[in-house]
CSV table of C-alpha atoms and ligand atoms in Angstrom, one decimal:
chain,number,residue,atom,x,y,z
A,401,UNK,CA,23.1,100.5,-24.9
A,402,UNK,CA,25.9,98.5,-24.9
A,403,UNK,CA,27.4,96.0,-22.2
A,404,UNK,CA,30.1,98.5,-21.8
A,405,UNK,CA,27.8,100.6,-20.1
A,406,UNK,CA,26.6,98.0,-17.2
A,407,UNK,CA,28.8,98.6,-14.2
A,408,UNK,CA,30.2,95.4,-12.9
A,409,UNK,CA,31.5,94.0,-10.0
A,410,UNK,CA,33.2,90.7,-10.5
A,411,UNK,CA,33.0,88.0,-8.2
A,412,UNK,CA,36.4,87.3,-6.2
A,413,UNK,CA,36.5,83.4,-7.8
A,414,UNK,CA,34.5,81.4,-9.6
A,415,UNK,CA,32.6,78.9,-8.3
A,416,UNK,CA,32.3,76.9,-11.4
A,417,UNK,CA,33.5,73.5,-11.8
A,418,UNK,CA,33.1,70.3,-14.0
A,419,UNK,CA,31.6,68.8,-11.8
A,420,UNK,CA,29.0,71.3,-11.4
A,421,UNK,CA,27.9,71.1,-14.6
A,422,UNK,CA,27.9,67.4,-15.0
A,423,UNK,CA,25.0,66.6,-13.9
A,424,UNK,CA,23.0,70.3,-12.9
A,425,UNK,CA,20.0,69.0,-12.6
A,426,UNK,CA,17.4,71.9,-13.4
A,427,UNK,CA,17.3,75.3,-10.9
A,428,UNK,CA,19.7,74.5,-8.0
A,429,UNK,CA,22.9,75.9,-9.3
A,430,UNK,CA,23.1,79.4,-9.9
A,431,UNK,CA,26.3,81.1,-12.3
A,432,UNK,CA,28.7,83.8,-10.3
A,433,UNK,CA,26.7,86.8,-11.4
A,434,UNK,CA,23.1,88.3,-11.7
A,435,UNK,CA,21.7,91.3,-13.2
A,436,UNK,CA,20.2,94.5,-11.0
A,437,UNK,CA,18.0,97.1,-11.7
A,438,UNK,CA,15.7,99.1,-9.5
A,439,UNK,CA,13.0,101.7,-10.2
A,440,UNK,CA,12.4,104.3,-8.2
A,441,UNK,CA,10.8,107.8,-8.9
A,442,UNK,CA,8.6,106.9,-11.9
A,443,UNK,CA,12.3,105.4,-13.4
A,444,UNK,CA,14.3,102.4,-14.1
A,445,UNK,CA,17.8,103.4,-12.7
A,446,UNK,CA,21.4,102.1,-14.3
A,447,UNK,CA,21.4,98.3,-15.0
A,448,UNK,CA,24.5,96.8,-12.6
A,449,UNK,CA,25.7,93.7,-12.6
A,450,UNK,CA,26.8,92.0,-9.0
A,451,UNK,CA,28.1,88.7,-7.5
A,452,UNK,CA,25.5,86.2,-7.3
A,453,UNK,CA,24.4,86.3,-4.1
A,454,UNK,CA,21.8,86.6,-0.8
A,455,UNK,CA,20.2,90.2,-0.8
A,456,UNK,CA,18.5,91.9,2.8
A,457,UNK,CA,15.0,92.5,2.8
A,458,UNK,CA,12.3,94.0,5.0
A,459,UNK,CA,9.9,91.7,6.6
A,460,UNK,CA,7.3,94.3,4.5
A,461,UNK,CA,8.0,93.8,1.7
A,462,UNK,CA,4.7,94.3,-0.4
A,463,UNK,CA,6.0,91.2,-2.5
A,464,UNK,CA,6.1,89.0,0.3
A,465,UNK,CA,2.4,90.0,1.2
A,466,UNK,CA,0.8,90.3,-1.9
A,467,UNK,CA,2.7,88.8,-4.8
A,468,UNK,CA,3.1,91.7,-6.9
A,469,UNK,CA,5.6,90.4,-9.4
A,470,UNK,CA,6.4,88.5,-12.6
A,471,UNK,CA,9.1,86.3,-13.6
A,472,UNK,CA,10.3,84.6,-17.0
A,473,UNK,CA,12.5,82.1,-18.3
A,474,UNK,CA,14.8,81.6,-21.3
A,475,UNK,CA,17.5,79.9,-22.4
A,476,UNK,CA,21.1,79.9,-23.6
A,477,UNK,CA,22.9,77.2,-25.6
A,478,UNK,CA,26.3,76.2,-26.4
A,479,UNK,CA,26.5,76.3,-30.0
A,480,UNK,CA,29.5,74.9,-32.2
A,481,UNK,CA,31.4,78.7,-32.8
A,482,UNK,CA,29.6,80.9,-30.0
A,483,UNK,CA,26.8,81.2,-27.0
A,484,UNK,CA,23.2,81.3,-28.8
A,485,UNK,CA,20.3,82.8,-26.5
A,486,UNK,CA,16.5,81.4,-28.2
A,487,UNK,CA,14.0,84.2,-29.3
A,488,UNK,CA,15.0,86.5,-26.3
A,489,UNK,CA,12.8,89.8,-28.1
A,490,UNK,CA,9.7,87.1,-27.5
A,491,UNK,CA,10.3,86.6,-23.6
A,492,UNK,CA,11.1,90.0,-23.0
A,493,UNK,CA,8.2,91.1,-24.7
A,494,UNK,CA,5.8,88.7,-22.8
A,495,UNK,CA,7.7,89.6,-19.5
A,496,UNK,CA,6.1,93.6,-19.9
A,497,UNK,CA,2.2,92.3,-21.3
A,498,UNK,CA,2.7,90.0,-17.6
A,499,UNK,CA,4.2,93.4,-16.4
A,500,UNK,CA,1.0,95.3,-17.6
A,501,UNK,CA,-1.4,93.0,-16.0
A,502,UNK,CA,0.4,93.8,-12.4
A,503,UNK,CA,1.1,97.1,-13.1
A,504,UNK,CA,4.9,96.6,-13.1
A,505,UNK,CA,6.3,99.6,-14.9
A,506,UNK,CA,8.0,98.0,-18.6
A,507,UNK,CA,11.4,97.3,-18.8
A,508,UNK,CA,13.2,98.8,-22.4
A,509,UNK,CA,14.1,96.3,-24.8
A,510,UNK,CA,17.7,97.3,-25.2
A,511,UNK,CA,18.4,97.5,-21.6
A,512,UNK,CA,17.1,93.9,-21.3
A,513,UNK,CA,19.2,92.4,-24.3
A,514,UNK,CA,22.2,95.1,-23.3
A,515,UNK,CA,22.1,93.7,-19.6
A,516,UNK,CA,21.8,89.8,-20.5
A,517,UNK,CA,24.7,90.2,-23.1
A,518,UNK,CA,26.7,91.5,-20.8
A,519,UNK,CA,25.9,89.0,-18.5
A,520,UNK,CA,26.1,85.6,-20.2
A,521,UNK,CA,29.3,87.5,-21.6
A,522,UNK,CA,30.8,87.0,-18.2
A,523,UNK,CA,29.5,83.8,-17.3
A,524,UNK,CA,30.4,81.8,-20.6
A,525,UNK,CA,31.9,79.4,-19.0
A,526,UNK,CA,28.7,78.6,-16.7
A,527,UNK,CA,26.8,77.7,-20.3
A,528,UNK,CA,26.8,73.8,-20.4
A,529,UNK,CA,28.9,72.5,-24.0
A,530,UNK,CA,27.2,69.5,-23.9
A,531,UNK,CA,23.4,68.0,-25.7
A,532,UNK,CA,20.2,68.2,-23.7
A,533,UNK,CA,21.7,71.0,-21.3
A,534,UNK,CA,21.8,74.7,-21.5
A,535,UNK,CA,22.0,77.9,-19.3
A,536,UNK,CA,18.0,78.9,-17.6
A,537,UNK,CA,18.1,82.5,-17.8
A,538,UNK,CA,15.0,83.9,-15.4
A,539,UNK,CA,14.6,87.5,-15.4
A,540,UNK,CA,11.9,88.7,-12.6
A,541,UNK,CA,10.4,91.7,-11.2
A,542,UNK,CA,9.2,92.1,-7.7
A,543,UNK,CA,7.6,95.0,-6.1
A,544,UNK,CA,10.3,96.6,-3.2
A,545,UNK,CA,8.1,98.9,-1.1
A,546,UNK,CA,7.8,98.0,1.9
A,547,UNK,CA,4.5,99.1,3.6
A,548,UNK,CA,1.0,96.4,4.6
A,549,UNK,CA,-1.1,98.1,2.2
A,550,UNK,CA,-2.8,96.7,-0.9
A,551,UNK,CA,-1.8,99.3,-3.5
A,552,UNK,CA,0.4,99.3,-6.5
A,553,UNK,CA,4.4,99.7,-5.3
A,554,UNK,CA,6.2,102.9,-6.0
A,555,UNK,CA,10.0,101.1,-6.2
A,556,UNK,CA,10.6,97.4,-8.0
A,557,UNK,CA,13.7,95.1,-8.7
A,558,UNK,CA,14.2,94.0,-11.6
A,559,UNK,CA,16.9,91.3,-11.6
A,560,UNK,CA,18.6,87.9,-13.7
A,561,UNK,CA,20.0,84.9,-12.6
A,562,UNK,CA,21.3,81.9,-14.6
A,563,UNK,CA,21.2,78.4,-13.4
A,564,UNK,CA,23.3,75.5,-15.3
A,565,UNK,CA,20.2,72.9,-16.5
A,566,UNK,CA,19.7,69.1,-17.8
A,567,UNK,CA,16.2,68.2,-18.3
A,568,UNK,CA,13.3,69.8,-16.3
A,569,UNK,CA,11.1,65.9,-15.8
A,570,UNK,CA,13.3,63.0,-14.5
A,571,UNK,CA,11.5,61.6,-17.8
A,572,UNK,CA,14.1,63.3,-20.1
A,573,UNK,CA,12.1,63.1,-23.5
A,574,UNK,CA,10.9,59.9,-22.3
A,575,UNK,CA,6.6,60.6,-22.2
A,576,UNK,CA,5.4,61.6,-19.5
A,577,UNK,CA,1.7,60.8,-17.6
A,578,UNK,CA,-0.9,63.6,-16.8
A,579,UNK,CA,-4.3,63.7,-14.8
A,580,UNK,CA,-7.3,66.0,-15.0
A,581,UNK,CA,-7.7,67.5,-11.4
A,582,UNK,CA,-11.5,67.0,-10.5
A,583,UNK,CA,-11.1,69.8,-7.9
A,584,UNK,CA,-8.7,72.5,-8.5
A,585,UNK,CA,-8.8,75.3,-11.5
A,586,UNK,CA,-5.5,77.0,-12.2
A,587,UNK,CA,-6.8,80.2,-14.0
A,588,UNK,CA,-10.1,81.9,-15.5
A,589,UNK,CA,-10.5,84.5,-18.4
A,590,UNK,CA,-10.2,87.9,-16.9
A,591,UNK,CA,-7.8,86.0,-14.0
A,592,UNK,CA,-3.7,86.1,-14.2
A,593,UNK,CA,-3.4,82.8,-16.1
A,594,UNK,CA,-2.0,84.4,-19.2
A,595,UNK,CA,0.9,86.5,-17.2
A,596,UNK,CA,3.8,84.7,-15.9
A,597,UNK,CA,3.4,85.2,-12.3
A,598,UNK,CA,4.2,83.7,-9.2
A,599,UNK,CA,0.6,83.3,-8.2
A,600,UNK,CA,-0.4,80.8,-10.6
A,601,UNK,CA,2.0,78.8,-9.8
A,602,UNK,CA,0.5,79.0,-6.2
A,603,UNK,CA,-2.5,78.1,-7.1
A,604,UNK,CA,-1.4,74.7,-9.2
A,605,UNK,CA,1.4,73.3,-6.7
A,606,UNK,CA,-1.3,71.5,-4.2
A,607,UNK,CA,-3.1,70.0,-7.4
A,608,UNK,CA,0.2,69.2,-8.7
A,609,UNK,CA,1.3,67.2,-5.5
A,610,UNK,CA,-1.8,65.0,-5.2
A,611,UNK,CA,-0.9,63.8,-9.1
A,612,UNK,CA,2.2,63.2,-7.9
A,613,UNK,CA,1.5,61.1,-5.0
A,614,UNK,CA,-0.8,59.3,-7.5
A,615,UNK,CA,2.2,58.8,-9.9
A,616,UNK,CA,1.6,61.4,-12.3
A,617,UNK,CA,3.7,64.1,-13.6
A,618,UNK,CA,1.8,67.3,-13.9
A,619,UNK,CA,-1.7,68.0,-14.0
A,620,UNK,CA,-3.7,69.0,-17.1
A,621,UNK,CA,-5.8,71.5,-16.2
A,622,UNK,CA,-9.1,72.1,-17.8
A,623,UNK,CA,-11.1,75.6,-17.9
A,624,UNK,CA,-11.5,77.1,-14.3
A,625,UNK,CA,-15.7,77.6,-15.7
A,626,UNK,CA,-17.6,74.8,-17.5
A,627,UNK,CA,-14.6,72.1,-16.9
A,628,UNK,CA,-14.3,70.8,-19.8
A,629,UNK,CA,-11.4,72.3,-22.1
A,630,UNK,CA,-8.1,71.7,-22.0
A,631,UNK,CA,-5.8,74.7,-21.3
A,632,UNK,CA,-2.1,73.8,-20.3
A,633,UNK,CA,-0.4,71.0,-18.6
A,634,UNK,CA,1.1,72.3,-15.2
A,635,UNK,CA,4.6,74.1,-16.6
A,636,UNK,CA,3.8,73.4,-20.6
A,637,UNK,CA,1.6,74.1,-22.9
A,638,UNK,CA,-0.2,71.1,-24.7
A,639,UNK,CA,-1.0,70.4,-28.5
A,640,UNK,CA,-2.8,67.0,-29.6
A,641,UNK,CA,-2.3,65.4,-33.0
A,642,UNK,CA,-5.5,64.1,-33.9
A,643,UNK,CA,-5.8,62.3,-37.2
A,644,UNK,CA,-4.4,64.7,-39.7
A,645,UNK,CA,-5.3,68.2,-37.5
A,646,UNK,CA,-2.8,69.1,-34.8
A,647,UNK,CA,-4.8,70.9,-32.1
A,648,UNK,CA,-3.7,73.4,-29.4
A,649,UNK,CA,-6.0,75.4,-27.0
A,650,UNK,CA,-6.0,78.5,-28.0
A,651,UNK,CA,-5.3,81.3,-26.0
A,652,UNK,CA,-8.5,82.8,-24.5
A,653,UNK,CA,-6.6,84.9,-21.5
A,654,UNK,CA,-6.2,82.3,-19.2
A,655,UNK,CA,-3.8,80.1,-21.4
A,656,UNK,CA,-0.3,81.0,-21.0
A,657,UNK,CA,1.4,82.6,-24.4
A,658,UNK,CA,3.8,80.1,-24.7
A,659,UNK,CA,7.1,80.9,-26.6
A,660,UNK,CA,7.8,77.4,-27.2
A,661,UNK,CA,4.7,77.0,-28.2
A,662,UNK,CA,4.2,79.8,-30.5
A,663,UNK,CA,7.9,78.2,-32.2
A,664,UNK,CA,6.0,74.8,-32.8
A,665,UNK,CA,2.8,76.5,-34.6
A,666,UNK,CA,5.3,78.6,-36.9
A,667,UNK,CA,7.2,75.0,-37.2
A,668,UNK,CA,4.0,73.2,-38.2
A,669,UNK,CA,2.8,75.8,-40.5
A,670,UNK,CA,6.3,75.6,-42.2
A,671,UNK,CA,6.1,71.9,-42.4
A,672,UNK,CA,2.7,72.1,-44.1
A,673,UNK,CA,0.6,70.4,-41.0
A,674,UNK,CA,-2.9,71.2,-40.5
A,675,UNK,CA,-2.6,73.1,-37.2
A,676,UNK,CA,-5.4,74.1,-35.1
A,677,UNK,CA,-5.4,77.0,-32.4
A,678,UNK,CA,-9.2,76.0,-31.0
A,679,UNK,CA,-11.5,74.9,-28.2
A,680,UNK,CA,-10.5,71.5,-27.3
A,681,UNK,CA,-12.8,69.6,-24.5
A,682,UNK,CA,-11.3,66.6,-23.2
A,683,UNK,CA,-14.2,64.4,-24.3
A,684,UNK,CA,-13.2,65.5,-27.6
A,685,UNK,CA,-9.9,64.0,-26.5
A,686,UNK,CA,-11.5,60.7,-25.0
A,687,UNK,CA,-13.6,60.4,-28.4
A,688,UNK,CA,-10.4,60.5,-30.7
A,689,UNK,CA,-8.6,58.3,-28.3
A,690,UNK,CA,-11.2,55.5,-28.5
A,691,UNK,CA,-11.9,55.8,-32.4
A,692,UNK,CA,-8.1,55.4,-33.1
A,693,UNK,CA,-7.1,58.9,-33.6
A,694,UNK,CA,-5.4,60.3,-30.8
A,695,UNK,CA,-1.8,60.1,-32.4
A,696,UNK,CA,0.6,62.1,-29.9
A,697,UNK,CA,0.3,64.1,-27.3
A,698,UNK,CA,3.2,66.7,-26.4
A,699,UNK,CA,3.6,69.6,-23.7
A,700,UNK,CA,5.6,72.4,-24.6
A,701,UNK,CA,7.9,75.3,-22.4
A,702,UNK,CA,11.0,76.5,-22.1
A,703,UNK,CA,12.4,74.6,-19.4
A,704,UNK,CA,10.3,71.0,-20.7
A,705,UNK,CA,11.4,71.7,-24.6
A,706,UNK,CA,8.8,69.0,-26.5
A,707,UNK,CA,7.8,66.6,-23.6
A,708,UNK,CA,5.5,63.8,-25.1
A,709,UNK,CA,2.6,62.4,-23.2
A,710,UNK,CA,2.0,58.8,-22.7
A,711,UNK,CA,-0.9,59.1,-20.8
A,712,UNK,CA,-3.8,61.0,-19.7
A,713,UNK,CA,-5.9,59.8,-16.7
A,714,UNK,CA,-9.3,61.9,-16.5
A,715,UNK,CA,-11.8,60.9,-13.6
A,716,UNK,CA,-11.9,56.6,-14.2
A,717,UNK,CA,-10.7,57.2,-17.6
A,718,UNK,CA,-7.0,56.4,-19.3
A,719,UNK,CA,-6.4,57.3,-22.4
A,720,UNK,CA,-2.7,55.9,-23.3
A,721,UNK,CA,-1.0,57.3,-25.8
A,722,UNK,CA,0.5,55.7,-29.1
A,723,UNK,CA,1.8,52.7,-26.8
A,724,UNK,CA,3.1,55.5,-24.1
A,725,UNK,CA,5.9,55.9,-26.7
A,726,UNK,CA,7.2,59.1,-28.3
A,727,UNK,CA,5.3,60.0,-31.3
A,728,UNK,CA,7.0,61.0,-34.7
A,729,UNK,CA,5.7,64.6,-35.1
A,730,UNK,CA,6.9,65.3,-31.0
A,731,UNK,CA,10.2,63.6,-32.0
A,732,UNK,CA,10.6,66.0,-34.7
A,733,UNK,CA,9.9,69.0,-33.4
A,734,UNK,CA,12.2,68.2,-30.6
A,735,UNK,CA,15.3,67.4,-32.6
A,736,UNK,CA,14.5,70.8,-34.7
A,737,UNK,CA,13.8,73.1,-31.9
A,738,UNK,CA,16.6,71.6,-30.1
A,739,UNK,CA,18.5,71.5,-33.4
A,740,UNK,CA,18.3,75.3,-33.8
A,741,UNK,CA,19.0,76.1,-30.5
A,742,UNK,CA,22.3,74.3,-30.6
A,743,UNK,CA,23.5,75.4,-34.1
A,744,UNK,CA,23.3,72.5,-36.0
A,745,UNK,CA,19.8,73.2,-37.7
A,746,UNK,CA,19.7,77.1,-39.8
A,747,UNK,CA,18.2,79.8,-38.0
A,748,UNK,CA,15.7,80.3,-40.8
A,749,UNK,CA,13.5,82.8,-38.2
A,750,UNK,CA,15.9,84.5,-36.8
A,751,UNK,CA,15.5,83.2,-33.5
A,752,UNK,CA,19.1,82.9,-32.5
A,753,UNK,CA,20.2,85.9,-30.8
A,754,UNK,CA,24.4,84.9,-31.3
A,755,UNK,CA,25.8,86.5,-27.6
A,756,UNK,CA,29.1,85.6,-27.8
B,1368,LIG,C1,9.7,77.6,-18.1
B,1368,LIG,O1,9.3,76.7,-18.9
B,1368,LIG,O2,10.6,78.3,-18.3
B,1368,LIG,C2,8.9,77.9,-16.9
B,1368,LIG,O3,8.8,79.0,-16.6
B,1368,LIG,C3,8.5,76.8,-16.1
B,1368,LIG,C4,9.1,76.9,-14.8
B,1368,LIG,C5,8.2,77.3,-13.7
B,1368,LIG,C6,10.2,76.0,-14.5
């Protein structure tokens, strides 16, 4: 399909200005237009694309009850000759396996590429030109019956919005601190953890305020059952470079699939480092921290790139982190994601979908 094909209706004026994108912050501003689709009748209809803007909806709505729906986020860049969008066949993809755990009908492939072409297309200008900011993309899919019952929905929305973005942590790619909650579990096997949906998000946002008050950034969570592995970090995924091995949880269903994190294993494979996709328990952690061999710690996601960690505090524990200073191997896989996102590194993947 190609963009030709979306119906549009243009906004009456931009609301763009330089000021606007001079200091965005991350998920307050939103672009002139946004992407529509609705399914009804065992069908997605025609893609449209509308003003950004408010929409009506009935006190009902399933979503708003029972939180039937799935949301994803990607970016695009401001490269030297054109707009760059990272690995958007890898988000789409994950957005229908989140779609398949809460039996939200699939969305095709070249409707999703077709309809965010077209709209990055018309919002250029909203894509941020300089370093260290880009354009959030979040594509998301809510259930639209309206109707108290708990069954699966009948009609859904499936709609993008862009939003202007600097750096997700007030850290920037300074390191950031993280604490084990001795309470809360975000996800278990068999749960939602692995789908991007708004419920586990729910269920890490009290967690993630008492770190806060405590002076922490995020939590890491450990396994909802025995407590003792590492799974993510609050909005990243986490990988440890112990000794020679860099080690990431791997992804037993209630570990979020991580696209960022899926571009730092090919990375580190490429580069020749002993990666690790394993069962990681935090004593493990503790045990490498006190013999000398906890090197660097860093979260990965779309919206935190390669965050290093400077600290992990785990019941009366602190482990600090090569001096709470940004470690070589996080520093490089920043400036080489980041690198390739913007143009300036080759695309030797193929991860650059060129939209403009
Ligand atoms: C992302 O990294 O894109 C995320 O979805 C995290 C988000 C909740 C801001």
């Amino acid at each position: 399909m190609l963009d030709a094909a979306i119906e549009t209706t243009k906004a009456g004026r931009t609301r763009l200005t330089e000021a606007l994108l001079d200091n965005p912050g991350f998920g307050h501003i939103f672009s002139d237009h946004m992407l529509v689709m609705d399914y009804a009748d065992g069908a997605w209809k025609t893609p449209r694309i509308v003003p950004f803007g408010d929409m009506p909806i009935s006190p009902a709505l399933c979503t708003l009850h029972y939180g039937q729906a799935i949301f994803e986020g990607l970016k695009a860049f401001h490269a030297k000759d054109g707009i760059n969008v990272f690995r958007p066949g890898a988000y789409h993809a994950r957005m229908n396996r989140s779609g398949a755990r809460l039996c939200i009908p699939a969305v095709d492939h070249d409707v999703f590429i077709a309809g965010l072409t077209a709209l990055l297309r018309l919002d250029a200008e909203w894509v941020p030109k300089r370093h260290g900011y880009s354009l959030y993309i979040r594509p998301f899919i809510f259930a639209a019956d309206n109707y108290l019952g708990v069954k699966v929905s009948e009609t859904y929305r499936f709609m993008v919005i862009t939003s202007p973005v600097g750096a997700y942590y007030k850290e920037g790619i300074n390191p950031v601190r993280l604490m084990t909650s001795g309470e809360f579990v975000r996800a278990v096997r068999g749960g939602l953890g692995e789908a991007k949906t708004p419920a586990n998000y729910a269920a890490s946002i009290l967690a993630a305020e008492e770190a806060k008050k405590k002076g922490f950034t995020q939590v890491l969570w450990l396994d909802g059952v025995e407590r003792r592995y590492v799974e993510e970090a609050g909005t990243m995924n986490v990988f440890f470079l112990m000794g020679e091995e860099l080690v990431t949880p791997a992804l037993t269903g209630s570990v979020l699939a991580g696209i960022t994190r899926d571009s730092v294993i090919t990375l580190a494979k490429d580069w020749g480092v002993n990666i690790s996709e394993r069962r990681l328990s935090i004593d493990e952690v503790i045990e490498a921290s006190a013999k000398g061999a906890l090197r660097e710690v860093f979260g990965t996601g779309t919206a935190a790139v390669i965050s290093p960690v400077g600290e992990i505090q785990h019941g009366d524990r602190r482990i600090v982190i090569n001096n709470g200073k940004i470690g070589l191997l996080s520093k490089r896989m920043y400036d080489h994601i980041t690198g390739m996102q913007y143009g300036d590194e080759p695309d030797r993947f193929g991860w650059c979908y060129r939209v403009s």
